[in-house]
Amino acid sequence: SLFVVSKVMSQPFFYAAFVFLIQMTTLILLIMDQIPRDDMLIDNLPANVETIVRVTQFFCILIAVLTQEDLREALVLLNQGYNSENMQIAFEHSSQWKWWLSCVLRLLEGATGLLVTFVLIVVVDNVFDLLLNFTAMEFVSQLDNVAFFLATVGYFGSSTMEKSYAVNERTFRLEARGERNHLYHRFLLFAIMCIMYGLWGSIVQEQRSNELLCK
């Protein structure tokens, strides 16, 4: 949000960029740790997984998709489109290119977070580590919300606090769209969930066929 409503090269703009870089760097480090340079993901998968772990993996994937706020909001905003009249009334420094930048970065962060979550879910062979990884990813995904709250209460300068407070307080009316458009982002979210379950199902099949024991 701060990307959209702030002047370029201003303190709130750089603060938003810094938070995004922190999140993306953390996600990249996590996935690099799970996939060594000379290996593939398949080489790091456990060969034997108990049924209780698979059940937990199933529900963790479902929860991960449904609670991935950045990805979900990005799809909603992209489907809604940029309303220059309403945005200019609410935020004088807003512009269309910054709105698109915010949506793309939010979509990138959400998709990367979901990918890392999936990797952390399938590389463990016990429920404790699975839930530990899942909880850690939920924390990383919420870093932007924590940073926004800290900015709102004045931890990172008065200008950042003013912009954050304005985003919290001001509202504008979204354009009415047809029911088909409202269902569009939900369909995409459902498609993402199906892809994740498809990948997970293929991994489970390899584990049950003992193919991973030979690697």
XYZ file of C-alpha atoms in Angstrom:
215
model
C 0.000 0.000 0.000
C 2.800 2.440 0.830
C 4.214 1.953 -2.663
C 1.015 3.328 -4.161
C 0.311 6.297 -1.879
C 3.855 7.629 -1.370
C 6.069 9.844 -3.461
C 8.878 8.067 -5.268
C 12.198 8.460 -3.406
C 10.356 9.320 -0.190
C 10.896 7.677 3.187
C 7.627 5.643 3.082
C 8.448 4.437 -0.448
C 11.912 3.248 0.576
C 10.485 1.683 3.731
C 8.036 -0.371 1.663
C 10.857 -1.431 -0.674
C 13.032 -2.419 2.288
C 10.289 -4.590 3.821
C 9.704 -6.295 0.461
C 13.423 -7.026 0.069
C 13.602 -8.451 3.596
C 10.718 -10.813 2.882
C 12.016 -11.944 -0.502
C 15.563 -12.424 0.795
C 14.282 -14.553 3.669
C 12.195 -16.684 1.312
C 15.076 -17.171 -1.127
C 17.441 -18.171 1.682
C 14.906 -20.688 2.959
C 14.482 -22.395 -0.387
C 18.244 -22.350 -1.063
C 18.768 -24.089 2.258
C 16.343 -26.852 1.287
C 17.673 -27.338 -2.241
C 21.499 -27.496 -2.348
C 23.158 -26.171 -5.479
C 24.122 -29.577 -6.894
C 20.888 -31.369 -6.016
C 17.264 -31.410 -7.090
C 14.273 -31.154 -4.772
C 13.466 -34.807 -5.423
C 16.843 -35.759 -3.921
C 15.914 -34.177 -0.592
C 12.504 -35.804 -0.188
C 12.092 -38.402 2.557
C 11.645 -41.941 1.270
C 9.303 -43.182 3.999
C 6.473 -41.001 5.296
C 3.821 -42.143 7.735
C 0.125 -41.693 7.032
C -0.295 -39.133 9.800
C 2.358 -36.959 8.159
C 0.595 -37.162 4.786
C -2.717 -36.172 6.372
C -1.032 -33.205 8.030
C 0.611 -32.243 4.731
C -2.789 -32.311 3.018
C -4.330 -29.879 5.499
C -1.235 -27.669 5.613
C -1.405 -27.171 1.842
C -5.078 -26.224 2.105
C -4.412 -23.760 4.930
C -1.353 -22.331 3.159
C -3.360 -21.418 0.053
C -6.346 -20.027 1.945
C -4.208 -17.930 4.315
C -1.784 -16.582 1.708
C -3.028 -13.024 2.076
C -0.618 -11.323 -0.332
C -1.415 -13.676 -3.193
C -5.155 -13.497 -2.557
C -5.233 -9.699 -2.327
C -3.072 -9.317 -5.425
C -5.507 -11.416 -7.446
C -8.448 -9.366 -6.151
C -6.752 -6.047 -6.972
C -5.634 -7.169 -10.422
C -9.174 -8.299 -11.160
C -10.596 -5.019 -9.847
C -8.282 -2.764 -11.813
C -7.001 0.734 -11.044
C -9.608 3.444 -10.450
C -7.737 6.696 -10.998
C -10.600 8.954 -9.891
C -11.196 7.291 -6.534
C -7.501 6.745 -5.838
C -6.575 10.346 -6.617
C -9.282 11.591 -4.264
C -8.102 9.349 -1.432
C -4.329 9.596 -2.063
C -2.937 12.524 -4.014
C 0.423 10.866 -4.751
C -1.037 7.640 -6.104
C -0.502 6.682 -9.742
C -1.338 3.809 -12.005
C 2.229 2.552 -12.507
C 2.816 2.441 -8.743
C -0.448 0.577 -8.305
C 0.678 -2.020 -10.877
C 4.095 -2.205 -9.219
C 2.469 -2.859 -5.841
C 0.221 -5.582 -7.283
C 3.060 -7.322 -9.121
C 5.379 -7.255 -6.095
C 2.600 -8.521 -3.837
C 1.810 -11.300 -6.315
C 5.506 -12.216 -6.567
C 5.959 -12.317 -2.808
C 2.788 -14.335 -2.293
C 3.634 -16.868 -5.013
C 7.209 -17.240 -3.726
C 5.949 -17.676 -0.185
C 3.525 -20.354 -1.308
C 6.290 -22.165 -3.219
C 8.631 -22.108 -0.218
C 5.818 -23.281 2.054
C 5.144 -26.213 -0.259
C 8.823 -27.188 -0.300
C 9.045 -27.002 3.494
C 5.918 -29.146 3.775
C 7.126 -32.006 1.562
C 10.756 -32.270 2.729
C 9.988 -33.386 6.299
C 9.063 -36.841 7.560
C 7.441 -36.023 10.921
C 4.522 -33.909 12.096
C 6.523 -31.812 14.575
C 9.001 -30.516 11.970
C 6.182 -30.068 9.484
C 4.183 -27.826 11.819
C 7.353 -25.998 12.870
C 8.202 -25.191 9.241
C 4.622 -24.218 8.504
C 4.466 -21.880 11.503
C 7.768 -20.260 10.547
C 6.474 -19.576 7.028
C 3.297 -18.029 8.388
C 5.492 -15.659 10.404
C 7.559 -14.692 7.356
C 4.370 -14.108 5.349
C 3.109 -11.712 8.022
C 6.286 -9.620 8.188
C 4.814 -6.930 5.934
C 1.756 -6.607 8.171
C 3.974 -6.347 11.256
C 6.130 -3.731 9.529
C 3.027 -1.773 8.532
C 1.767 -1.796 12.126
C 5.134 -0.603 13.440
C 5.109 2.192 10.869
C 1.590 3.179 11.926
C 2.616 3.663 15.552
C 5.640 5.776 14.589
C 8.648 3.470 14.842
C 10.040 4.474 11.429
C 9.593 8.201 11.123
C 6.766 10.690 11.056
C 6.214 10.679 7.280
C 5.956 6.884 7.187
C 3.577 7.006 10.150
C 1.371 9.599 8.416
C 1.125 7.574 5.207
C 0.449 4.338 7.084
C -2.212 6.013 9.193
C -3.818 7.481 6.062
C -3.990 4.050 4.439
C -5.698 2.703 7.566
C -8.197 5.531 7.858
C -9.145 6.377 4.287
C -11.388 4.229 2.156
C -12.696 4.448 -1.397
C -15.429 2.666 -3.248
C -14.446 -0.202 -5.492
C -16.101 -0.342 -8.870
C -18.955 -2.774 -9.203
C -18.009 -5.692 -11.413
C -19.968 -8.519 -12.890
C -20.298 -11.791 -11.025
C -18.048 -13.460 -13.598
C -15.204 -11.068 -12.776
C -15.740 -11.553 -9.045
C -15.305 -15.300 -9.508
C -12.195 -14.904 -11.667
C -9.645 -14.539 -8.855
C -11.343 -17.316 -6.896
C -10.941 -19.615 -9.862
C -7.241 -18.749 -10.081
C -6.818 -19.461 -6.382
C -8.574 -22.791 -6.811
C -6.337 -23.587 -9.809
C -3.228 -22.861 -7.718
C -4.523 -25.182 -5.016
C -5.141 -27.941 -7.577
C -1.607 -27.561 -8.953
C -0.127 -27.853 -5.461
C -2.203 -30.937 -4.685
C -1.206 -32.427 -8.032
C 2.498 -31.959 -7.265
C 2.010 -33.301 -3.754
C 0.128 -36.312 -5.123
C 2.959 -37.141 -7.523
C 5.454 -36.947 -4.631
C 3.271 -39.234 -2.506
C 3.056 -41.691 -5.410
C 6.843 -41.835 -5.702
C 7.176 -42.340 -1.963
C 4.615 -45.167 -1.947
C 6.243 -46.863 -4.931
C 9.620 -46.849 -3.108
C 11.288 -45.055 -6.008
C 12.937 -42.612 -3.587
C 14.606 -45.490 -1.756
C 16.801 -46.058 -4.798
C 18.039 -42.456 -4.925
